[in-house]
Amino acid sequence: MNRELRKTVIAGNWKMNMLASDLGSFVSGLLPQISGFKSWCDAAVCTPFVLLPAATDAFKGSGVGVGAQNMSQFDSGAYTGEVSAAQLSDIGIDYVIIGHSERRQYFGETDKSVNEKLTTALKSPLIPIVCVGETLSERETGVTFELVSLQVKAALVGVSASDMRRTVIAYEPVWAIGTGKTATPEDAQEVCAAIRSVIASLYDKSTADAVTIQYGGSMNEKNAKELLAQPDIDGGLIGGASLKPDSFAAIINAANQ
Ligand code: PEP
């Protein structure tokens, strides 16, 4: 195991939930429960765009990072409704989720747009969290490894080894997102290890050993410890359970192992 070579990252994905008025109680509920977390993981909350400035203020000085859930593949210009990497960095945002399955499913994102967004994000100081994962029918057809390998390879076209080291990959089986169905720790480990092998084949072993690979999909306070104990699972991308300070705190604390 090469855990010491890479960071554990626990990131919440609030999706289209929460209001600015919820931030105060969330932060005051969370922070007292996670004292010392910086010695075992990085933690962040990815909020809707409109909440980012308020969330940055609310978490200031706490060590909890703030992330966006999407960004434009373009640097700037006439792209109505879009938000650029530079604009996110400019207001102190740390992370950006790229290619979440809900964006692939409902908003037409493709492996190509994921690659474009990733290469754009990597020109900024943002830490990208690139999501990959198979649907239920793909799992049942037995193509999980091929499919996830393809998504990883397509996302990483043109990404240098040094940029790879600061890119986080989130393995999120689509059938486990928001469904309450979690991959078994062994199944999640197997795919995360396969993703690391793909990265090793594209770059080299030391680069692959340095990359943080998260699991996401109905991770909660009950299953987090076992998932996070797997050698190739270096953190979690957490949807529903990140909306509750007690659950999110329990997951952050479960990473202390
Ligand atoms: C997610 O949105 O990335 C996610 C994993 O959601 P949930 O934890 O609710 O399954």
mmCIF file of C-alpha atoms and ligand atoms in Angstrom:
data_model
loop_
_atom_site.group_PDB
_atom_site.id
_atom_site.type_symbol
_atom_site.label_atom_id
_atom_site.label_comp_id
_atom_site.label_asym_id
_atom_site.label_seq_id
_atom_site.Cartn_x
_atom_site.Cartn_y
_atom_site.Cartn_z
ATOM 1 C CA MET A 1 0.000 0.000 0.000
ATOM 2 C CA ASN A 2 1.272 3.455 -0.866
ATOM 3 C CA ARG A 3 -1.185 5.459 1.165
ATOM 4 C CA GLU A 4 1.514 7.787 2.507
ATOM 5 C CA LEU A 5 2.172 8.935 -1.061
ATOM 6 C CA ARG A 6 -1.268 10.377 -1.596
ATOM 7 C CA LYS A 7 -3.864 12.474 0.129
ATOM 8 C CA THR A 8 -7.160 11.210 1.443
ATOM 9 C CA VAL A 9 -9.844 13.616 0.236
ATOM 10 C CA ILE A 10 -13.377 13.620 1.632
ATOM 11 C CA ALA A 11 -15.572 15.877 -0.493
ATOM 12 C CA GLY A 12 -19.270 16.588 -0.135
ATOM 13 C CA ASN A 13 -21.405 17.158 -3.220
ATOM 14 C CA TRP A 14 -24.431 19.186 -2.196
ATOM 15 C CA LYS A 15 -25.914 18.982 -5.704
ATOM 16 C CA MET A 16 -28.861 21.417 -6.045
ATOM 17 C CA ASN A 17 -29.543 21.529 -2.308
ATOM 18 C CA MET A 18 -29.132 24.021 0.566
ATOM 19 C CA LEU A 19 -29.718 27.763 0.849
ATOM 20 C CA ALA A 20 -27.363 30.509 1.996
ATOM 21 C CA SER A 21 -29.332 30.604 5.244
ATOM 22 C CA ASP A 22 -28.414 26.940 5.924
ATOM 23 C CA LEU A 23 -24.658 27.571 5.904
ATOM 24 C CA GLY A 24 -24.270 28.910 9.437
ATOM 25 C CA SER A 25 -25.886 25.944 11.141
ATOM 26 C CA PHE A 26 -24.106 23.480 8.839
ATOM 27 C CA VAL A 27 -20.686 24.934 9.639
ATOM 28 C CA SER A 28 -21.325 25.249 13.369
ATOM 29 C CA GLY A 29 -22.673 21.683 13.421
ATOM 30 C CA LEU A 30 -19.746 20.236 11.471
ATOM 31 C CA LEU A 31 -16.585 21.937 12.697
ATOM 32 C CA PRO A 32 -16.646 20.982 16.403
ATOM 33 C CA GLN A 33 -17.003 17.323 15.389
ATOM 34 C CA ILE A 34 -13.977 17.168 13.092
ATOM 35 C CA SER A 35 -11.212 18.845 15.081
ATOM 36 C CA GLY A 36 -7.820 17.577 13.988
ATOM 37 C CA PHE A 37 -9.069 16.275 10.608
ATOM 38 C CA LYS A 38 -6.215 18.023 8.810
ATOM 39 C CA SER A 39 -3.793 15.438 10.167
ATOM 40 C CA TRP A 40 -5.560 12.611 8.323
ATOM 41 C CA CYS A 41 -7.448 14.047 5.353
ATOM 42 C CA ASP A 42 -8.436 17.012 3.228
ATOM 43 C CA ALA A 43 -12.127 17.849 3.493
ATOM 44 C CA ALA A 44 -14.260 19.985 1.205
ATOM 45 C CA VAL A 45 -17.826 20.835 0.373
ATOM 46 C CA CYS A 46 -18.887 21.353 -3.262
ATOM 47 C CA THR A 47 -21.831 23.715 -3.291
ATOM 48 C CA PRO A 48 -24.090 25.177 -5.981
ATOM 49 C CA PHE A 49 -22.430 28.127 -7.752
ATOM 50 C CA VAL A 50 -24.551 30.756 -6.001
ATOM 51 C CA LEU A 51 -23.481 29.553 -2.555
ATOM 52 C CA LEU A 52 -19.746 29.506 -3.286
ATOM 53 C CA PRO A 53 -18.840 33.010 -2.004
ATOM 54 C CA ALA A 54 -20.905 32.564 1.167
ATOM 55 C CA ALA A 55 -19.504 29.070 1.711
ATOM 56 C CA THR A 56 -15.952 30.388 1.291
ATOM 57 C CA ASP A 57 -16.678 32.964 4.009
ATOM 58 C CA ALA A 58 -18.421 30.477 6.267
ATOM 59 C CA PHE A 59 -15.519 27.959 6.133
ATOM 60 C CA LYS A 60 -12.741 30.582 6.256
ATOM 61 C CA GLY A 61 -9.910 29.517 8.558
ATOM 62 C CA SER A 62 -11.462 26.082 9.202
ATOM 63 C CA GLY A 63 -9.301 24.149 6.738
ATOM 64 C CA VAL A 64 -12.422 22.800 5.013
ATOM 65 C CA GLY A 65 -12.128 23.562 1.298
ATOM 66 C CA VAL A 66 -14.907 24.716 -0.977
ATOM 67 C CA GLY A 67 -15.560 23.312 -4.430
ATOM 68 C CA ALA A 68 -17.819 23.864 -7.415
ATOM 69 C CA GLN A 69 -19.835 21.083 -9.035
ATOM 70 C CA ASN A 70 -19.113 22.026 -12.628
ATOM 71 C CA MET A 71 -17.289 24.572 -14.791
ATOM 72 C CA SER A 72 -17.017 25.597 -18.429
ATOM 73 C CA GLN A 73 -14.579 23.974 -20.807
ATOM 74 C CA PHE A 74 -13.920 27.462 -22.213
ATOM 75 C CA ASP A 75 -11.536 29.996 -20.706
ATOM 76 C CA SER A 76 -13.798 33.039 -21.103
ATOM 77 C CA GLY A 77 -16.083 34.733 -23.593
ATOM 78 C CA ALA A 78 -19.584 34.575 -25.025
ATOM 79 C CA TYR A 79 -20.886 31.476 -23.225
ATOM 80 C CA THR A 80 -24.065 32.643 -21.531
ATOM 81 C CA GLY A 81 -24.783 30.928 -18.242
ATOM 82 C CA GLU A 82 -21.355 29.357 -17.880
ATOM 83 C CA VAL A 83 -18.733 29.815 -15.149
ATOM 84 C CA SER A 84 -15.007 29.648 -15.842
ATOM 85 C CA ALA A 85 -12.134 28.071 -13.949
ATOM 86 C CA ALA A 86 -10.532 31.511 -13.583
ATOM 87 C CA GLN A 87 -13.715 32.899 -12.023
ATOM 88 C CA LEU A 88 -13.816 30.044 -9.518
ATOM 89 C CA SER A 89 -10.146 30.418 -8.588
ATOM 90 C CA ASP A 90 -10.565 34.173 -8.347
ATOM 91 C CA ILE A 91 -13.037 33.818 -5.456
ATOM 92 C CA GLY A 92 -10.869 31.275 -3.643
ATOM 93 C CA ILE A 93 -12.488 28.016 -4.735
ATOM 94 C CA ASP A 94 -10.292 24.958 -4.209
ATOM 95 C CA TYR A 95 -11.963 22.067 -6.058
ATOM 96 C CA VAL A 96 -14.189 21.465 -9.067
ATOM 97 C CA ILE A 97 -16.171 18.314 -9.815
ATOM 98 C CA ILE A 98 -15.972 17.389 -13.501
ATOM 99 C CA GLY A 99 -18.154 14.895 -15.371
ATOM 100 C CA HIS A 100 -20.464 13.881 -12.535
ATOM 101 C CA SER A 101 -22.807 11.173 -13.834
ATOM 102 C CA GLU A 102 -25.800 13.486 -13.317
ATOM 103 C CA ARG A 103 -24.179 15.972 -15.697
ATOM 104 C CA ARG A 104 -23.427 13.197 -18.168
ATOM 105 C CA GLN A 105 -26.996 11.859 -17.828
ATOM 106 C CA TYR A 106 -29.058 15.080 -17.804
ATOM 107 C CA PHE A 107 -26.843 17.751 -19.368
ATOM 108 C CA GLY A 108 -25.210 15.965 -22.270
ATOM 109 C CA GLU A 109 -21.659 15.841 -20.924
ATOM 110 C CA THR A 110 -19.447 13.406 -22.772
ATOM 111 C CA ASP A 111 -15.982 11.948 -22.369
ATOM 112 C CA LYS A 112 -14.851 14.664 -24.788
ATOM 113 C CA SER A 113 -16.308 17.554 -22.792
ATOM 114 C CA VAL A 114 -14.951 16.007 -19.589
ATOM 115 C CA ASN A 115 -11.474 15.991 -21.146
ATOM 116 C CA GLU A 116 -11.864 19.599 -22.294
ATOM 117 C CA LYS A 117 -13.049 20.702 -18.852
ATOM 118 C CA LEU A 118 -10.223 18.833 -17.150
ATOM 119 C CA THR A 119 -7.516 20.349 -19.339
ATOM 120 C CA THR A 120 -9.054 23.807 -18.815
ATOM 121 C CA ALA A 121 -9.246 23.300 -15.030
ATOM 122 C CA LEU A 122 -5.604 22.222 -14.956
ATOM 123 C CA LYS A 123 -4.548 25.611 -16.357
ATOM 124 C CA SER A 124 -5.909 27.097 -13.082
ATOM 125 C CA PRO A 125 -5.019 26.282 -9.466
ATOM 126 C CA LEU A 126 -8.267 24.284 -9.044
ATOM 127 C CA ILE A 127 -8.076 20.652 -7.963
ATOM 128 C CA PRO A 128 -10.294 18.718 -10.382
ATOM 129 C CA ILE A 129 -12.348 15.749 -9.193
ATOM 130 C CA VAL A 130 -13.122 13.711 -12.318
ATOM 131 C CA CYS A 131 -16.037 11.300 -12.006
ATOM 132 C CA VAL A 132 -16.202 7.956 -13.780
ATOM 133 C CA GLY A 133 -18.415 4.931 -13.277
ATOM 134 C CA GLU A 134 -20.627 2.347 -14.911
ATOM 135 C CA THR A 135 -24.404 2.098 -15.083
ATOM 136 C CA LEU A 136 -26.245 -0.925 -13.725
ATOM 137 C CA SER A 137 -26.709 -2.424 -17.183
ATOM 138 C CA GLU A 138 -23.016 -1.946 -17.947
ATOM 139 C CA ARG A 139 -22.139 -3.732 -14.693
ATOM 140 C CA GLU A 140 -24.576 -6.528 -15.441
ATOM 141 C CA THR A 141 -23.173 -6.924 -18.942
ATOM 142 C CA GLY A 142 -19.718 -7.361 -17.425
ATOM 143 C CA VAL A 143 -18.086 -4.344 -19.061
ATOM 144 C CA THR A 144 -17.347 -2.315 -15.911
ATOM 145 C CA PHE A 145 -13.558 -2.450 -16.244
ATOM 146 C CA GLU A 146 -13.486 -1.701 -19.971
ATOM 147 C CA LEU A 147 -15.967 1.125 -19.585
ATOM 148 C CA VAL A 148 -14.278 2.764 -16.609
ATOM 149 C CA SER A 149 -10.834 2.368 -18.229
ATOM 150 C CA LEU A 150 -12.138 4.054 -21.358
ATOM 151 C CA GLN A 151 -13.642 6.941 -19.347
ATOM 152 C CA VAL A 152 -10.355 7.411 -17.479
ATOM 153 C CA LYS A 153 -8.235 7.291 -20.638
ATOM 154 C CA ALA A 154 -10.568 9.662 -22.493
ATOM 155 C CA ALA A 155 -10.597 12.134 -19.594
ATOM 156 C CA LEU A 156 -6.798 12.174 -19.386
ATOM 157 C CA VAL A 157 -5.919 12.836 -23.031
ATOM 158 C CA GLY A 158 -3.252 15.561 -23.070
ATOM 159 C CA VAL A 159 -2.819 15.649 -19.270
ATOM 160 C CA SER A 160 0.830 15.729 -18.144
ATOM 161 C CA ALA A 161 2.173 13.516 -15.356
ATOM 162 C CA SER A 162 2.534 16.474 -12.991
ATOM 163 C CA ASP A 163 -1.068 17.554 -13.652
ATOM 164 C CA MET A 164 -2.183 13.953 -13.177
ATOM 165 C CA ARG A 165 -0.735 14.020 -9.673
ATOM 166 C CA ARG A 166 -3.043 16.850 -8.658
ATOM 167 C CA THR A 167 -6.124 15.376 -10.335
ATOM 168 C CA VAL A 168 -8.514 13.401 -8.149
ATOM 169 C CA ILE A 169 -10.486 10.566 -9.751
ATOM 170 C CA ALA A 170 -13.850 9.640 -8.219
ATOM 171 C CA TYR A 171 -15.097 6.148 -9.005
ATOM 172 C CA GLU A 172 -18.846 6.471 -8.763
ATOM 173 C CA PRO A 173 -20.909 3.529 -9.967
ATOM 174 C CA VAL A 174 -24.011 5.232 -11.350
ATOM 175 C CA TRP A 175 -26.307 2.593 -9.838
ATOM 176 C CA ALA A 176 -25.019 3.473 -6.363
ATOM 177 C CA ILE A 177 -25.545 7.239 -6.552
ATOM 178 C CA GLY A 178 -28.465 8.451 -4.475
ATOM 179 C CA THR A 179 -29.966 4.958 -4.417
ATOM 180 C CA GLY A 180 -28.851 3.730 -1.008
ATOM 181 C CA LYS A 181 -27.090 0.839 -2.820
ATOM 182 C CA THR A 182 -23.373 0.874 -2.100
ATOM 183 C CA ALA A 183 -20.727 -1.106 -3.932
ATOM 184 C CA THR A 184 -19.210 -3.689 -1.617
ATOM 185 C CA PRO A 185 -15.817 -2.560 -0.329
ATOM 186 C CA GLU A 186 -14.256 -5.379 -2.372
ATOM 187 C CA ASP A 187 -16.012 -4.377 -5.612
ATOM 188 C CA ALA A 188 -15.162 -0.703 -5.098
ATOM 189 C CA GLN A 189 -11.548 -1.608 -4.293
ATOM 190 C CA GLU A 190 -11.274 -3.768 -7.418
ATOM 191 C CA VAL A 191 -12.365 -0.937 -9.715
ATOM 192 C CA CYS A 192 -10.271 1.697 -7.908
ATOM 193 C CA ALA A 193 -7.219 -0.599 -8.227
ATOM 194 C CA ALA A 194 -8.007 -1.051 -11.937
ATOM 195 C CA ILE A 195 -8.164 2.735 -12.354
ATOM 196 C CA ARG A 196 -4.754 3.012 -10.697
ATOM 197 C CA SER A 197 -3.383 0.405 -13.123
ATOM 198 C CA VAL A 198 -4.738 2.390 -16.065
ATOM 199 C CA ILE A 199 -2.984 5.501 -14.726
ATOM 200 C CA ALA A 200 0.232 3.487 -14.280
ATOM 201 C CA SER A 201 -0.020 2.293 -17.877
ATOM 202 C CA LEU A 202 -0.564 5.843 -19.159
ATOM 203 C CA TYR A 203 2.161 7.406 -16.973
ATOM 204 C CA ASP A 204 4.190 5.291 -14.551
ATOM 205 C CA LYS A 205 3.787 3.559 -11.200
ATOM 206 C CA SER A 206 5.019 6.440 -9.087
ATOM 207 C CA THR A 207 2.509 8.815 -10.710
ATOM 208 C CA ALA A 208 -0.281 6.261 -10.226
ATOM 209 C CA ASP A 209 0.695 5.791 -6.576
ATOM 210 C CA ALA A 210 0.425 9.542 -6.027
ATOM 211 C CA VAL A 211 -3.130 9.917 -7.387
ATOM 212 C CA THR A 212 -6.072 10.187 -5.008
ATOM 213 C CA ILE A 213 -8.902 7.877 -6.074
ATOM 214 C CA GLN A 214 -12.194 8.359 -4.264
ATOM 215 C CA TYR A 215 -15.221 6.109 -4.065
ATOM 216 C CA GLY A 216 -18.669 7.699 -4.336
ATOM 217 C CA GLY A 217 -22.133 6.201 -4.203
ATOM 218 C CA SER A 218 -24.301 6.163 -1.096
ATOM 219 C CA MET A 219 -21.304 6.421 1.224
ATOM 220 C CA ASN A 220 -22.549 7.111 4.736
ATOM 221 C CA GLU A 221 -21.536 6.983 8.385
ATOM 222 C CA LYS A 222 -22.204 3.228 8.510
ATOM 223 C CA ASN A 223 -20.231 2.030 5.487
ATOM 224 C CA ALA A 224 -17.486 4.685 5.261
ATOM 225 C CA LYS A 225 -14.931 3.038 7.537
ATOM 226 C CA GLU A 226 -14.833 -0.215 5.613
ATOM 227 C CA LEU A 227 -14.786 1.481 2.202
ATOM 228 C CA LEU A 228 -12.038 3.887 3.251
ATOM 229 C CA ALA A 229 -9.972 1.003 4.664
ATOM 230 C CA GLN A 230 -9.481 -0.397 1.154
ATOM 231 C CA PRO A 231 -5.926 0.139 -0.087
ATOM 232 C CA ASP A 232 -6.860 1.930 -3.316
ATOM 233 C CA ILE A 233 -9.766 4.006 -1.955
ATOM 234 C CA ASP A 234 -8.314 7.336 -0.867
ATOM 235 C CA GLY A 235 -11.425 9.184 0.132
ATOM 236 C CA GLY A 236 -15.017 9.717 -0.803
ATOM 237 C CA LEU A 237 -17.304 11.896 -2.876
ATOM 238 C CA ILE A 238 -20.436 12.087 -0.799
ATOM 239 C CA GLY A 239 -23.842 13.320 -1.889
ATOM 240 C CA GLY A 240 -26.805 12.812 0.443
ATOM 241 C CA ALA A 241 -24.779 12.222 3.611
ATOM 242 C CA SER A 242 -22.814 15.451 3.090
ATOM 243 C CA LEU A 243 -25.976 17.495 3.684
ATOM 244 C CA LYS A 244 -26.098 16.476 7.347
ATOM 245 C CA PRO A 245 -23.269 17.779 9.536
ATOM 246 C CA ASP A 246 -23.365 14.717 11.825
ATOM 247 C CA SER A 247 -23.151 12.230 8.938
ATOM 248 C CA PHE A 248 -20.505 14.190 7.063
ATOM 249 C CA ALA A 249 -18.442 14.561 10.242
ATOM 250 C CA ALA A 250 -18.691 10.806 10.879
ATOM 251 C CA ILE A 251 -17.377 10.093 7.371
ATOM 252 C CA ILE A 252 -14.497 12.561 7.797
ATOM 253 C CA ASN A 253 -13.662 10.856 11.090
ATOM 254 C CA ALA A 254 -13.936 7.402 9.480
ATOM 255 C CA ALA A 255 -11.035 8.426 7.244
ATOM 256 C CA ASN A 256 -8.814 8.590 10.336
ATOM 257 C CA GLN A 257 -7.363 5.096 10.067
HETATM 258 C C1 PEP B 1 -22.609 11.945 -5.582
HETATM 259 O O1 PEP B 1 -23.453 12.783 -5.833
HETATM 260 O O2 PEP B 1 -21.496 12.062 -6.083
HETATM 261 C C2 PEP B 1 -22.953 10.844 -4.689
HETATM 262 C C3 PEP B 1 -22.071 9.911 -4.475
HETATM 263 O O3 PEP B 1 -24.207 10.871 -4.140
HETATM 264 P P1 PEP B 1 -24.752 9.915 -2.973
HETATM 265 O O4 PEP B 1 -23.704 9.868 -1.902
HETATM 266 O O5 PEP B 1 -26.023 10.576 -2.502
HETATM 267 O O6 PEP B 1 -24.975 8.576 -3.573
#
